[in-house]
Short mmCIF file of C-alpha atoms and ligand atoms in Angstrom, two decimals:
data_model
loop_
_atom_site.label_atom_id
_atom_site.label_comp_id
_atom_site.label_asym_id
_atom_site.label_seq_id
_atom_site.Cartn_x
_atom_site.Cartn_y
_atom_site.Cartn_z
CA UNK A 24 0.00 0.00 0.00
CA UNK A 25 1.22 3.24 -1.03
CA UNK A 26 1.93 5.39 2.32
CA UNK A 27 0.42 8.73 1.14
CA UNK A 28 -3.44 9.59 1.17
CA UNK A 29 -4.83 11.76 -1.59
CA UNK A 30 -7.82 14.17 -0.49
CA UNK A 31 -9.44 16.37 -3.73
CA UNK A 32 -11.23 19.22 -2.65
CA UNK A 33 -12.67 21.65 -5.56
CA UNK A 34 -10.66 19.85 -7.93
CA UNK A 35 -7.04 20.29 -6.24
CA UNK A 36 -5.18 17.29 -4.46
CA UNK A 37 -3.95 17.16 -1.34
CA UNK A 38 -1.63 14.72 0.11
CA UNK A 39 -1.36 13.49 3.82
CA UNK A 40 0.72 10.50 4.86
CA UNK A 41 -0.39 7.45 6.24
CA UNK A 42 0.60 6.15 9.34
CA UNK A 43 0.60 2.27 11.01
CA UNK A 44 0.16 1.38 14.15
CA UNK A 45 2.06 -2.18 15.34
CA UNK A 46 -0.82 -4.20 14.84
CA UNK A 47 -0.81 -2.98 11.18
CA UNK A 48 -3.76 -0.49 11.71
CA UNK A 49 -3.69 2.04 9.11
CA UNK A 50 -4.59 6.22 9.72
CA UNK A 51 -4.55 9.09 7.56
CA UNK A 52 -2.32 11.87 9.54
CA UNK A 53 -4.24 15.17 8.81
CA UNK A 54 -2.53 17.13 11.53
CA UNK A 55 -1.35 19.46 8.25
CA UNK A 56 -5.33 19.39 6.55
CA UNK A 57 -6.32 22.56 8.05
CA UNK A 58 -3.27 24.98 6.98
CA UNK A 59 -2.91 23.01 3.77
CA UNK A 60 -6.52 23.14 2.34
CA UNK A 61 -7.01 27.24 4.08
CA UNK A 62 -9.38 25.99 6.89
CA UNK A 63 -11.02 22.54 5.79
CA UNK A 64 -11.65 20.33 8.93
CA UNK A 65 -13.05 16.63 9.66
CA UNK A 66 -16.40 15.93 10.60
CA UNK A 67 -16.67 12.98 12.67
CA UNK A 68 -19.09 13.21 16.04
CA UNK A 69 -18.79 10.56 18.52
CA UNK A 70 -15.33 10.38 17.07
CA UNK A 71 -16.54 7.03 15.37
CA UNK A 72 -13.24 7.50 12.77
CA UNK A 73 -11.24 9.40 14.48
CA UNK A 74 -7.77 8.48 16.28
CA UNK A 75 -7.16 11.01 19.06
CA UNK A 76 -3.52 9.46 19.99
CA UNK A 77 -0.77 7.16 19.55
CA UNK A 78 -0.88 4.63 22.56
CA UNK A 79 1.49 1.93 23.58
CA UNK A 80 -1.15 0.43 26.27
CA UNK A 81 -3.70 -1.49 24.94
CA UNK A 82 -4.86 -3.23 21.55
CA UNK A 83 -8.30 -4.32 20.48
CA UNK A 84 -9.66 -5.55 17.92
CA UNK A 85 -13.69 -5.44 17.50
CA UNK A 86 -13.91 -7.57 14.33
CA UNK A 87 -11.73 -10.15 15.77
CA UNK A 88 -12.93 -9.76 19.30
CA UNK A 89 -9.08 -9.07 20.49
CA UNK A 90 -8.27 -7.10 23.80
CA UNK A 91 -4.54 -6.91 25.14
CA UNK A 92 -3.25 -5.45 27.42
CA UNK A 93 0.66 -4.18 26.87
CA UNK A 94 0.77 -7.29 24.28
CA UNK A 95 -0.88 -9.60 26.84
CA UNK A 96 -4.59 -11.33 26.07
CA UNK A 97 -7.10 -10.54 28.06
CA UNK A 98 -7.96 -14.19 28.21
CA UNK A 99 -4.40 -15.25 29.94
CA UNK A 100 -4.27 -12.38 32.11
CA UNK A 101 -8.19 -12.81 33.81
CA UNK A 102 -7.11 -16.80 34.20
CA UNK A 103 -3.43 -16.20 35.38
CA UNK A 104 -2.76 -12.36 36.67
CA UNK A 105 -3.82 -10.92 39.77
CA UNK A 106 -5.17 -7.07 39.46
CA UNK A 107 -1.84 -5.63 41.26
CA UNK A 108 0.30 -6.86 38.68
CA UNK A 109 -1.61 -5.98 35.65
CA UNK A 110 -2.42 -2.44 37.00
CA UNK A 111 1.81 -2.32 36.97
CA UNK A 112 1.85 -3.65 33.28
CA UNK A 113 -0.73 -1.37 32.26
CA UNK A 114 0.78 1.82 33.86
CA UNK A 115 4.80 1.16 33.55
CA UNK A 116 4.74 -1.29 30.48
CA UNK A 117 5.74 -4.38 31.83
CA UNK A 118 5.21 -7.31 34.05
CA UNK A 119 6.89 -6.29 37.21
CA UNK A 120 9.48 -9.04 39.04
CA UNK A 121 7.78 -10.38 42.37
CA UNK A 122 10.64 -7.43 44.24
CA UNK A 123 8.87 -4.90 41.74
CA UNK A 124 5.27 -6.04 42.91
CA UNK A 125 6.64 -6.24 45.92
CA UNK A 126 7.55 -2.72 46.49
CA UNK A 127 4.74 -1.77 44.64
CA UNK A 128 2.65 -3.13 46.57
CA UNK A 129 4.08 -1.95 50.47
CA UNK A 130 3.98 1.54 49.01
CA UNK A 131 0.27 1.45 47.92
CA UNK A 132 -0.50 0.31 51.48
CA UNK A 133 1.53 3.44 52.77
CA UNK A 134 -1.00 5.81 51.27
CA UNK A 135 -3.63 3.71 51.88
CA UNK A 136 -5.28 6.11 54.26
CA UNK A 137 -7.41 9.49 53.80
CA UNK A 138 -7.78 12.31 55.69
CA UNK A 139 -9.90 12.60 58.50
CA UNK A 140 -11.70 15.35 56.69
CA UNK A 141 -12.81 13.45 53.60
CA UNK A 142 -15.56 12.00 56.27
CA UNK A 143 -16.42 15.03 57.26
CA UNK A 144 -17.45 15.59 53.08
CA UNK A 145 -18.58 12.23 53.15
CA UNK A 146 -21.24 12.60 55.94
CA UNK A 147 -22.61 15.59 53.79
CA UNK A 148 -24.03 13.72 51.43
CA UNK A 149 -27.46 12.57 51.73
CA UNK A 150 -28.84 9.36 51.75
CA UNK A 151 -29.86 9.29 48.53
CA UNK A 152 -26.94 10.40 46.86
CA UNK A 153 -25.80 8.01 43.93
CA UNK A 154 -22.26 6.29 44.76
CA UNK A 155 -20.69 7.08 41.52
CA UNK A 156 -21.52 11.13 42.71
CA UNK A 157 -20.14 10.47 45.99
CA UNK A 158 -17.11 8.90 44.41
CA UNK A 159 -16.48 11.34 41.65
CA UNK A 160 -16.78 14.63 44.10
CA UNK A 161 -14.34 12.63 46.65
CA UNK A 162 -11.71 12.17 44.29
CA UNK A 163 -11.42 15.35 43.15
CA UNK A 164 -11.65 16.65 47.07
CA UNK A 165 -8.40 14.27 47.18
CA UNK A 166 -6.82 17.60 45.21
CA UNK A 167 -7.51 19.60 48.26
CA UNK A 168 -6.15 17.65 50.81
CA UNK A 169 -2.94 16.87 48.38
CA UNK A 170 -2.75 20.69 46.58
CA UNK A 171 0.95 20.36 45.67
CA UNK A 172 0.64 19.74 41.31
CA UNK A 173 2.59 16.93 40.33
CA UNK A 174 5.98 17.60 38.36
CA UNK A 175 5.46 15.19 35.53
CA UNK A 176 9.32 15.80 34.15
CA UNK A 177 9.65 13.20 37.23
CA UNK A 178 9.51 10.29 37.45
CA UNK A 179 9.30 10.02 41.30
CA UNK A 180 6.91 12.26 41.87
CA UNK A 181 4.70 10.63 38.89
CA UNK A 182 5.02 7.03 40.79
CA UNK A 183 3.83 8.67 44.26
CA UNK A 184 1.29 10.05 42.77
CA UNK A 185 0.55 6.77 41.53
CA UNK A 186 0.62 4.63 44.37
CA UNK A 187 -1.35 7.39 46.34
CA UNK A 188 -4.09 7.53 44.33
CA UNK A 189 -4.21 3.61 43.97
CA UNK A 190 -3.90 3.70 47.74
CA UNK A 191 -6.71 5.98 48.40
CA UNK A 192 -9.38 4.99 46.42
CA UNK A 193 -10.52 1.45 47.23
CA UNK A 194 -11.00 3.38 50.54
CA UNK A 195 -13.40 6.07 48.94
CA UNK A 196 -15.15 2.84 47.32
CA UNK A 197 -15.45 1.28 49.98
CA UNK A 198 -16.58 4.04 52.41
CA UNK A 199 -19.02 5.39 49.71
CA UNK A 200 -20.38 1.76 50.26
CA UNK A 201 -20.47 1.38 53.80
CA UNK A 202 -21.85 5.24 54.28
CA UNK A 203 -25.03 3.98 52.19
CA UNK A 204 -25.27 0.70 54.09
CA UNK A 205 -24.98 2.30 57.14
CA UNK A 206 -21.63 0.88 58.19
CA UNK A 207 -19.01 2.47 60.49
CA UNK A 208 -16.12 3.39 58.24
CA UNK A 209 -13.20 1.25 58.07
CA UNK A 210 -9.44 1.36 57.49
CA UNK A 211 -8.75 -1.96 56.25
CA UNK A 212 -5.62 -4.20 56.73
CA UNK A 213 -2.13 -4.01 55.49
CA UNK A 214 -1.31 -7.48 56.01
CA UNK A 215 -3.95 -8.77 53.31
CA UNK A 216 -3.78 -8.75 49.54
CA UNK A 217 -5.06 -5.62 47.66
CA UNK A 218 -8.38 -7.37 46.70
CA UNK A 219 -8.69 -8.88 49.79
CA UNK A 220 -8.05 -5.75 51.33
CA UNK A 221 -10.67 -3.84 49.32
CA UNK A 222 -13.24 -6.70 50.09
CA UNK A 223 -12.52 -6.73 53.68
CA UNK A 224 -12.75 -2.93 53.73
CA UNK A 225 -16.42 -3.07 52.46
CA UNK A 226 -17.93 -5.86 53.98
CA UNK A 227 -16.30 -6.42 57.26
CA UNK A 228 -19.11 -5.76 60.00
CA UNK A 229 -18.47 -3.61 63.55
CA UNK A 230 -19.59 -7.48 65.65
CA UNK A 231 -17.78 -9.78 63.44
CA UNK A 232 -14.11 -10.27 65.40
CA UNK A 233 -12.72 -11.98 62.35
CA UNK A 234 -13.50 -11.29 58.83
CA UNK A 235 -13.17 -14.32 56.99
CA UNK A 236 -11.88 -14.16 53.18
CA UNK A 237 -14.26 -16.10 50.79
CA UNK A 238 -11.58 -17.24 48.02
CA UNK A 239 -14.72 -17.70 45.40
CA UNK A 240 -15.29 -13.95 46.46
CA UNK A 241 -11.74 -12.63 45.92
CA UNK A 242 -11.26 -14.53 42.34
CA UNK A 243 -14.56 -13.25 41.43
CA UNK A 244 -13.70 -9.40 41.65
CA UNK A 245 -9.81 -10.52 40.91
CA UNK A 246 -11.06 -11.13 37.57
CA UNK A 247 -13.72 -8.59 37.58
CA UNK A 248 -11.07 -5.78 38.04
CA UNK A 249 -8.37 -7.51 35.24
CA UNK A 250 -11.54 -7.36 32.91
CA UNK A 251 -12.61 -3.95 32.92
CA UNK A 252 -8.82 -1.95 34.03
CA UNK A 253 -8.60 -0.57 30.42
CA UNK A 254 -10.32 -0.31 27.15
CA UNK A 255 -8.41 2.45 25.49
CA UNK A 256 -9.74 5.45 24.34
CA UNK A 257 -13.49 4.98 24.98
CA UNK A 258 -15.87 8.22 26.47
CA UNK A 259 -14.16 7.86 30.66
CA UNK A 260 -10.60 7.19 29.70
CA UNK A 261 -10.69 10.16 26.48
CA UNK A 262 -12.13 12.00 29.16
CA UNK A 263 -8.98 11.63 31.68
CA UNK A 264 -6.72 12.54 28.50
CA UNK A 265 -8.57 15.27 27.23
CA UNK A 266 -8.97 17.31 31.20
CA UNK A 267 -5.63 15.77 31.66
CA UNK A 268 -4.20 17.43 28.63
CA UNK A 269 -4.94 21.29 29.81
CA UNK A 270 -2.21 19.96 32.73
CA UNK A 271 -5.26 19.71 35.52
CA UNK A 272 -3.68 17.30 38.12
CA UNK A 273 -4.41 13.47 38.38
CA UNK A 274 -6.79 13.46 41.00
CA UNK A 275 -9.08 16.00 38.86
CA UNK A 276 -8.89 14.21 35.88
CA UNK A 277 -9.49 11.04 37.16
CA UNK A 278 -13.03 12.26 38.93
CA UNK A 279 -13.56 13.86 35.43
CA UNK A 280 -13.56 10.25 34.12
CA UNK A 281 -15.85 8.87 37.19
CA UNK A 282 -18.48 10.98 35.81
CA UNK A 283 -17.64 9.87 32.13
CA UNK A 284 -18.53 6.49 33.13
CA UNK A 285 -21.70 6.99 35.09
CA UNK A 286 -23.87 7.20 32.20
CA UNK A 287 -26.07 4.22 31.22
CA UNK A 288 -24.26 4.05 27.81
CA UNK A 289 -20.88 3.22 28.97
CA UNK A 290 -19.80 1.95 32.30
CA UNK A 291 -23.75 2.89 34.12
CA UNK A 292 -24.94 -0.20 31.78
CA UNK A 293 -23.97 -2.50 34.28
CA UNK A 294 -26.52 -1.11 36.40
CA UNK A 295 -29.11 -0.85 34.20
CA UNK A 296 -28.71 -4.45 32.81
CA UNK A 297 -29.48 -5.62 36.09
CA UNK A 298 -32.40 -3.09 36.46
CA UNK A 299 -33.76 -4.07 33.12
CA UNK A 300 -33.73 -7.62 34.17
CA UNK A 301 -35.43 -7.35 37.37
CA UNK A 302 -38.23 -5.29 35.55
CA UNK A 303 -38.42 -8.05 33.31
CA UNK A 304 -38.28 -10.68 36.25
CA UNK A 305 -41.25 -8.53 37.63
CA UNK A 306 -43.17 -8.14 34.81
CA UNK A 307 -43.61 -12.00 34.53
CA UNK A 308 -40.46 -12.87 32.69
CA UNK A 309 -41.34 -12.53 29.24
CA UNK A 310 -38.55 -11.66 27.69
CA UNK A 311 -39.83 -11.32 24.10
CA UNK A 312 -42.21 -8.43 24.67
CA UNK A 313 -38.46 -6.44 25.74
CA UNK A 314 -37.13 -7.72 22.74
CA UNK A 315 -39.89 -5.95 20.35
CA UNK A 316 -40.10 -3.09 22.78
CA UNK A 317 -36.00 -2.88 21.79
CA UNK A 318 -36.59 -3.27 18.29
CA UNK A 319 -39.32 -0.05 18.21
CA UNK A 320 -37.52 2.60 16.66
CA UNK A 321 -40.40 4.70 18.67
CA UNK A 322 -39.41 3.13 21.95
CA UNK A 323 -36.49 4.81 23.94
CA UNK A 324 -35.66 0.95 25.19
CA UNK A 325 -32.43 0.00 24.85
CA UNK A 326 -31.46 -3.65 25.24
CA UNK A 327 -28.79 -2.76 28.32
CA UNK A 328 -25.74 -5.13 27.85
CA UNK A 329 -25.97 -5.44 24.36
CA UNK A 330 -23.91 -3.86 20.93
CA UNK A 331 -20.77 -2.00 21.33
CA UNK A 332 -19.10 0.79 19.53
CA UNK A 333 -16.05 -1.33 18.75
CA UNK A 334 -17.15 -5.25 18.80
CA UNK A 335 -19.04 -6.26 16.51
CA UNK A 336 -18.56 -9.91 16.29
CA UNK A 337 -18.17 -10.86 20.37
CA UNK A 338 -16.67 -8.95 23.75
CA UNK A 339 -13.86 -11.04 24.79
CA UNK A 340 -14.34 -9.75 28.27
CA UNK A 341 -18.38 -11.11 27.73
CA UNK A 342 -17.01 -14.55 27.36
CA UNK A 343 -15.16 -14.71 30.47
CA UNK A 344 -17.82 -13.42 32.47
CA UNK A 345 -20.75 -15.68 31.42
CA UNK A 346 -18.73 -17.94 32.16
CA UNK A 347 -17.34 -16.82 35.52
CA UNK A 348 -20.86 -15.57 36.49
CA UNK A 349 -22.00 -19.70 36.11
CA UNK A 350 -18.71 -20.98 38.11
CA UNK A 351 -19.55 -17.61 41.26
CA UNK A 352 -23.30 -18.16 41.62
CA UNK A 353 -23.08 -22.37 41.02
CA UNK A 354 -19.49 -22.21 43.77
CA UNK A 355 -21.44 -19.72 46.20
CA UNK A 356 -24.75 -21.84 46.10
CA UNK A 357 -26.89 -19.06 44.62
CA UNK A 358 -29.76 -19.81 42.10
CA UNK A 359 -30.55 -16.58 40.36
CA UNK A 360 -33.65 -16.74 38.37
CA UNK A 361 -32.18 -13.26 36.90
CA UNK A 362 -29.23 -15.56 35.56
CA UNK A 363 -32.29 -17.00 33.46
CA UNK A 364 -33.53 -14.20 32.10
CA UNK A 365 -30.37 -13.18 31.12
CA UNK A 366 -29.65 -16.22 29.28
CA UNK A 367 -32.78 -16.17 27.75
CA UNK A 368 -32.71 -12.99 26.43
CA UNK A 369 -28.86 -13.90 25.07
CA UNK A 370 -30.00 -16.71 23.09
CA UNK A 371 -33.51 -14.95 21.45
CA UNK A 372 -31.07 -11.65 20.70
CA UNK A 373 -28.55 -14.05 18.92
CA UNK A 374 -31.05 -15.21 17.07
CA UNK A 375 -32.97 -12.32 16.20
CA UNK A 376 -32.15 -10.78 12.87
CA UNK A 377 -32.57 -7.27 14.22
CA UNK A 378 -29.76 -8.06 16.61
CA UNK A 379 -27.48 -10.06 14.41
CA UNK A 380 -27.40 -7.33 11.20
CA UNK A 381 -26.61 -4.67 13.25
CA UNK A 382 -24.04 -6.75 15.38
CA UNK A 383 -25.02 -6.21 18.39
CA UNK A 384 -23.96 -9.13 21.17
CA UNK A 385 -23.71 -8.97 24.74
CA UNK A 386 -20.69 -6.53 26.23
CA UNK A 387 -19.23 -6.69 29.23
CA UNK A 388 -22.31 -5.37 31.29
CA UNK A 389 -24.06 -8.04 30.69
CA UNK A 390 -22.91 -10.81 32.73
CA UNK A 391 -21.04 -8.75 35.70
CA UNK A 392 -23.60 -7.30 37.03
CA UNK A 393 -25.05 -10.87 37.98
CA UNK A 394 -21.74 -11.71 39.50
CA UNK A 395 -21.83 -8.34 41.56
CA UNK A 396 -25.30 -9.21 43.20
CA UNK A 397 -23.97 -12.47 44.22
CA UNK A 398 -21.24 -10.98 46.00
CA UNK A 399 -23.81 -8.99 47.77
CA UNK A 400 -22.84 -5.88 46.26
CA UNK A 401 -25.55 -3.38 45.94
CA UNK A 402 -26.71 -2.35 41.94
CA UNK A 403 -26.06 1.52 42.60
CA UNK A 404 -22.46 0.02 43.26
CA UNK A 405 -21.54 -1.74 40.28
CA UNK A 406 -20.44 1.24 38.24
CA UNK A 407 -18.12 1.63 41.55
CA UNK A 408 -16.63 -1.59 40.91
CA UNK A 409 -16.14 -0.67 37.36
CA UNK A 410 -14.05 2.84 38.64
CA UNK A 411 -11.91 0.71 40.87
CA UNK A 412 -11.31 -1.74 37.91
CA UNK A 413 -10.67 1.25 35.13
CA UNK A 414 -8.56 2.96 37.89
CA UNK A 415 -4.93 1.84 36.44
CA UNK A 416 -6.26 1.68 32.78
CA UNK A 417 -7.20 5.52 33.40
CA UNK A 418 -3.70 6.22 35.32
CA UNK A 419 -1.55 4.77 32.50
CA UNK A 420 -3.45 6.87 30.03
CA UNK A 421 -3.05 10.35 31.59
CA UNK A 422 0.86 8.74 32.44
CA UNK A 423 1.38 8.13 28.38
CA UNK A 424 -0.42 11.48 27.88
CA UNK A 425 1.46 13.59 29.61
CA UNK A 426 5.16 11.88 29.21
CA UNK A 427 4.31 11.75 25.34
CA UNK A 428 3.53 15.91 26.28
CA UNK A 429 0.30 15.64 23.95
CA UNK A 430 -1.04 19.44 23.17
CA UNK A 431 -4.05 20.40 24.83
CA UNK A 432 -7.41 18.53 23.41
CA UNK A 433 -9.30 20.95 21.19
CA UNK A 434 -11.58 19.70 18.55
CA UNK A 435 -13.01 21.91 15.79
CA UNK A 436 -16.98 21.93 15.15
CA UNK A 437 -18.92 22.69 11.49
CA UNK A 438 -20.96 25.93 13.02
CA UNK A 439 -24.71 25.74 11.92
CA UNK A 440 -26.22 28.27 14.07
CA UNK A 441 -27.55 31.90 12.87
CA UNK A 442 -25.21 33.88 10.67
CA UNK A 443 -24.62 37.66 12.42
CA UNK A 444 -27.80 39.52 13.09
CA UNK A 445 -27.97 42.92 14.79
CA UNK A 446 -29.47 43.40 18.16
CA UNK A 447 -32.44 45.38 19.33
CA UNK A 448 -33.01 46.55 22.79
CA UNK A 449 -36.03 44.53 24.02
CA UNK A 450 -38.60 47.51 23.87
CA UNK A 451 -38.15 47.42 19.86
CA UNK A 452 -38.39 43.90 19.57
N1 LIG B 670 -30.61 -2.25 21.92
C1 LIG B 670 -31.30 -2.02 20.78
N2 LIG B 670 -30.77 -1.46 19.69
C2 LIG B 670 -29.48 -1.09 19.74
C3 LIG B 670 -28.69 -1.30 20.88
C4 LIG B 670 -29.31 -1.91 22.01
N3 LIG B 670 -28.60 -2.13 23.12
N4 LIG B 670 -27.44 -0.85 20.66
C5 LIG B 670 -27.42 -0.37 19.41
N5 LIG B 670 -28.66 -0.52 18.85
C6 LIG B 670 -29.04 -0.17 17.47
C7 LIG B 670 -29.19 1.32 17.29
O1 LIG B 670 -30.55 1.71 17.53
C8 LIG B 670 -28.79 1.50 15.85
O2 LIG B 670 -29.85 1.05 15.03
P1 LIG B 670 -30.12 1.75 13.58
O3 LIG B 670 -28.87 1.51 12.79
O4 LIG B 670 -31.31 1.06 13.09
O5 LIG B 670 -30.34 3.20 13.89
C9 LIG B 670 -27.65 0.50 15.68
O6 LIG B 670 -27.92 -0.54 16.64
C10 LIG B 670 -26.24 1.07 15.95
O7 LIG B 670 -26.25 1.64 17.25
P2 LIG B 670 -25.51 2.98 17.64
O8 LIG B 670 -26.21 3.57 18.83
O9 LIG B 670 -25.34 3.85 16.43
O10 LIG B 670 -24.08 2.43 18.04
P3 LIG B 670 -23.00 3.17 18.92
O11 LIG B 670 -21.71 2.59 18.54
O12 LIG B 670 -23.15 4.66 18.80
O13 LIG B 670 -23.40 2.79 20.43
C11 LIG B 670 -23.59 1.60 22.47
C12 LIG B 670 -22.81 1.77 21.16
C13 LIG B 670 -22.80 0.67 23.39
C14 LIG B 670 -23.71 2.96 23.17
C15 LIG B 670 -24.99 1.03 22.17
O14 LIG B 670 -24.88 -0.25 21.57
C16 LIG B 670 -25.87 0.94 23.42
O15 LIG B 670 -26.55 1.89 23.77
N6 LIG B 670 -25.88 -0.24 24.12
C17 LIG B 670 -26.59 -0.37 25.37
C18 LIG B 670 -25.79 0.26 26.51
C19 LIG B 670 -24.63 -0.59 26.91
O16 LIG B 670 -24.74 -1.80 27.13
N7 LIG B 670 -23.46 0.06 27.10
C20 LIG B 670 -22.25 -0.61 27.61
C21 LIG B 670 -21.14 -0.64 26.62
S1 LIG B 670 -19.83 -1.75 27.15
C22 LIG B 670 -19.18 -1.04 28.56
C23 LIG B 670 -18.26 0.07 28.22
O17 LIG B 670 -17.07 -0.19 28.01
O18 LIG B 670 -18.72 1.21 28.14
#
């Protein structure tokens, strides 16, 4: 293939190179179309064609249903990894040695405290305040309890920003939990894993003397974690680039990207599967009267859990969850009749024509949400357990964003609004 693209505009030719990526991925670089052409731009919303970076992290491709991470499949690392060790591949590039992990690991636990203060915001919030808001305005109060701005020319002061921010939020997470529940807030313990840790941290209760580790529990969220800690550039982790790029600090671009993920498109699906399937479960269970009202083009119904803007043959990370949902619910000794449901409506979208021309198969929301409940995690919290699993994906973003020093994020828009008009005072209108 030749390596130059030709654009003709009014009859003149313009040439922009092509670039490819290591997976052979081909892009037209039109950095140089605007000053070339004398102001012609792209038009592509919801950025369905359009490469905002180079990025070393993570490769993925939807036709082929492929996800790695730093070279890595997603399918060896949920069966092999733990989620401390790919959150260090993801971030620094590599596997780290067990002295790496090590050290990794004892300096997490070393910021793995807040200030007393951050209850003090915590206990504002009222009942009915949605986690992912709790979590989203406490991470960015992190800022004002660590002010100084990170110097990102070094490299220490990018790794303890690092391990403080993947110190400090599984405690956010889990005290955004236990605030709901009703729970005293907890520390945790530094002698246990970092999974164990975060499980302990939001389930131990003030009479128990001993909190018992389930290991069906800690595999579960293990893998949970691996599966969702990056995807890269979808709507949260373009999010952390893009605030990330104007030089705002971590800790605000990371809450920028809690927010990206709350919505019921992207990361809020989880919820909303599980939502959709109890209203289903409620309304009798018949899961073909969801399908049709999915199908209506005049019905805002959404199958939740289903199409994606990348896959369009399977979700890798679908796979491994229907399958780890079976193995959590059959090892924990639940029956789910919402496990049904969902099956059921699997097989009839598979099989539905409407479904299978527009490729749209189950994501990664479809299953985990199951897995969640069994855990006993409440729905409002699964997008939670999404953050905590996106946390490293979104930290080794913003990391590769700001070593690579990408220019502030700016897109152009195609202006259709009134041309200029003249104003009159309100009397003479
Ligand atoms: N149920 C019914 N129809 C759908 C669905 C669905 N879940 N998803 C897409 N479609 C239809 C859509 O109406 C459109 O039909 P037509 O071509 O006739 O107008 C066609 O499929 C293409 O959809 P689109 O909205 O143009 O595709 P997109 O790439 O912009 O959106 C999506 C992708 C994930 C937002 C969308 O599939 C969706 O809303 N799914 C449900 C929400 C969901 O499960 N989100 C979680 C995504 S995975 C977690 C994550 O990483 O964010």
């Amino acid at each position: 293939m030749a390596n130059i693209a030709t654009i003709e505009i009014d009859g003149k030719k313009y040439e922009f190179p092509l670039v490819k990526g290591s997976e052979d991925e081909v892009a037209i670089d039109i950095k140089a179309l605007r000053s070339a052409t004398g102001g012609v731009i792209t038009l592509d919303p919801g950025y369905k064609n359009t490469g905002s970076c180079e990025s070393a992290i993570t490769f993925l491709d939807g036709e082929k249903g492929i996800l790695r991470y730093r070279g890595y499949s997603i399918e060896e690392l949920a069966e092999k990894a733990d989620f401390l060790e790919v959150a260090y591949l993801l971030i620094f590039g590599e596997l780290p040695s067990a002295e790496k992990l090590n050290k990794f690991h004892s300096d997490i636990k070393k910021h793995s405290v807040v200030d007393d203060d951050v209850k003090k915001i915590l206990d504002a919030f009222p009942k009915s305040a949605h986690p992912m808001g709790v979590l989203s305005s406490l991470t960015s109060a992190l800022t004002a309890f660590n002010p100084s701005s990170v110097n990102v020319e070094s490299e220490e002061e990018m790794y303890n920003a690092i391990v403080r921010i993947l110190g400090k939020f599984p405690i956010l997470v889990a005290w955004t939990m236990r605030k709901k529940k009703g729970l005293p807030l907890y520390y945790g313990d530094s002698s246990l894993g970092y999974v164990e840790n975060i499980l302990k941290m939001m389930f131990k209760q003030p009479n128990e003397e001993k909190y018992e580790q389930n290991p069906i529990l800690v595999n579960a969220l293990d893998k949970l974690l691996i599966l969702h800690a990056d995807h890269e550039q979808n709507c949260s982790t373009s999010t952390v680039r893009i605030v990330g790029s104007s030089h705002a600090g971590l800790f605000a671009s990371l809450s920028a990207g809690i927010s990206a993920l709350w919505g019921p498109l992207h990361g809020g699906a989880n919820q909303a599967v599980l939502e959709m399937l109890e209203a289903i479960k409620e309304d009798g269970g018949d899961t073909k009267k969801y399908m049709a009202k999915a199908k209506d083009k005049n019905d805002p119904f959404r199958l939740m859990g289903f199409g994606h803007r990348v896959y369009k043959n399977f979700d890798p990370r679908a796979k491994i969850i229907k399958i780890a949902a079976d193995e959590v619910l059959g090892d924990l000794g639940i029956e789910d009749p919402i496990l049904d449901i969902a099956k059921g409506l699997e097989k009839e979208a598979l099989e539905d024509s409407y479904f299978v021309d527009r490729k749209l198969y189950p994501n990664v929301d479809f299953y985990s949400g199951i897995i969640y409940r069994g855990m006993g995690i409440p729905t409002d919290m699964f997008t939670v357990m999404f953050a905590l699993g996106r946390l490293p994906g979104w930290i080794a973003q913003w990391r590769e964003m700001r070593l690579r020093k990408e220019p502030i994020g700016r897109p152009r828009q195609m202006y259709t609004g009134e041309t200029e008009r003249k104003f009159a005072p309100v009397n003479k209108r």
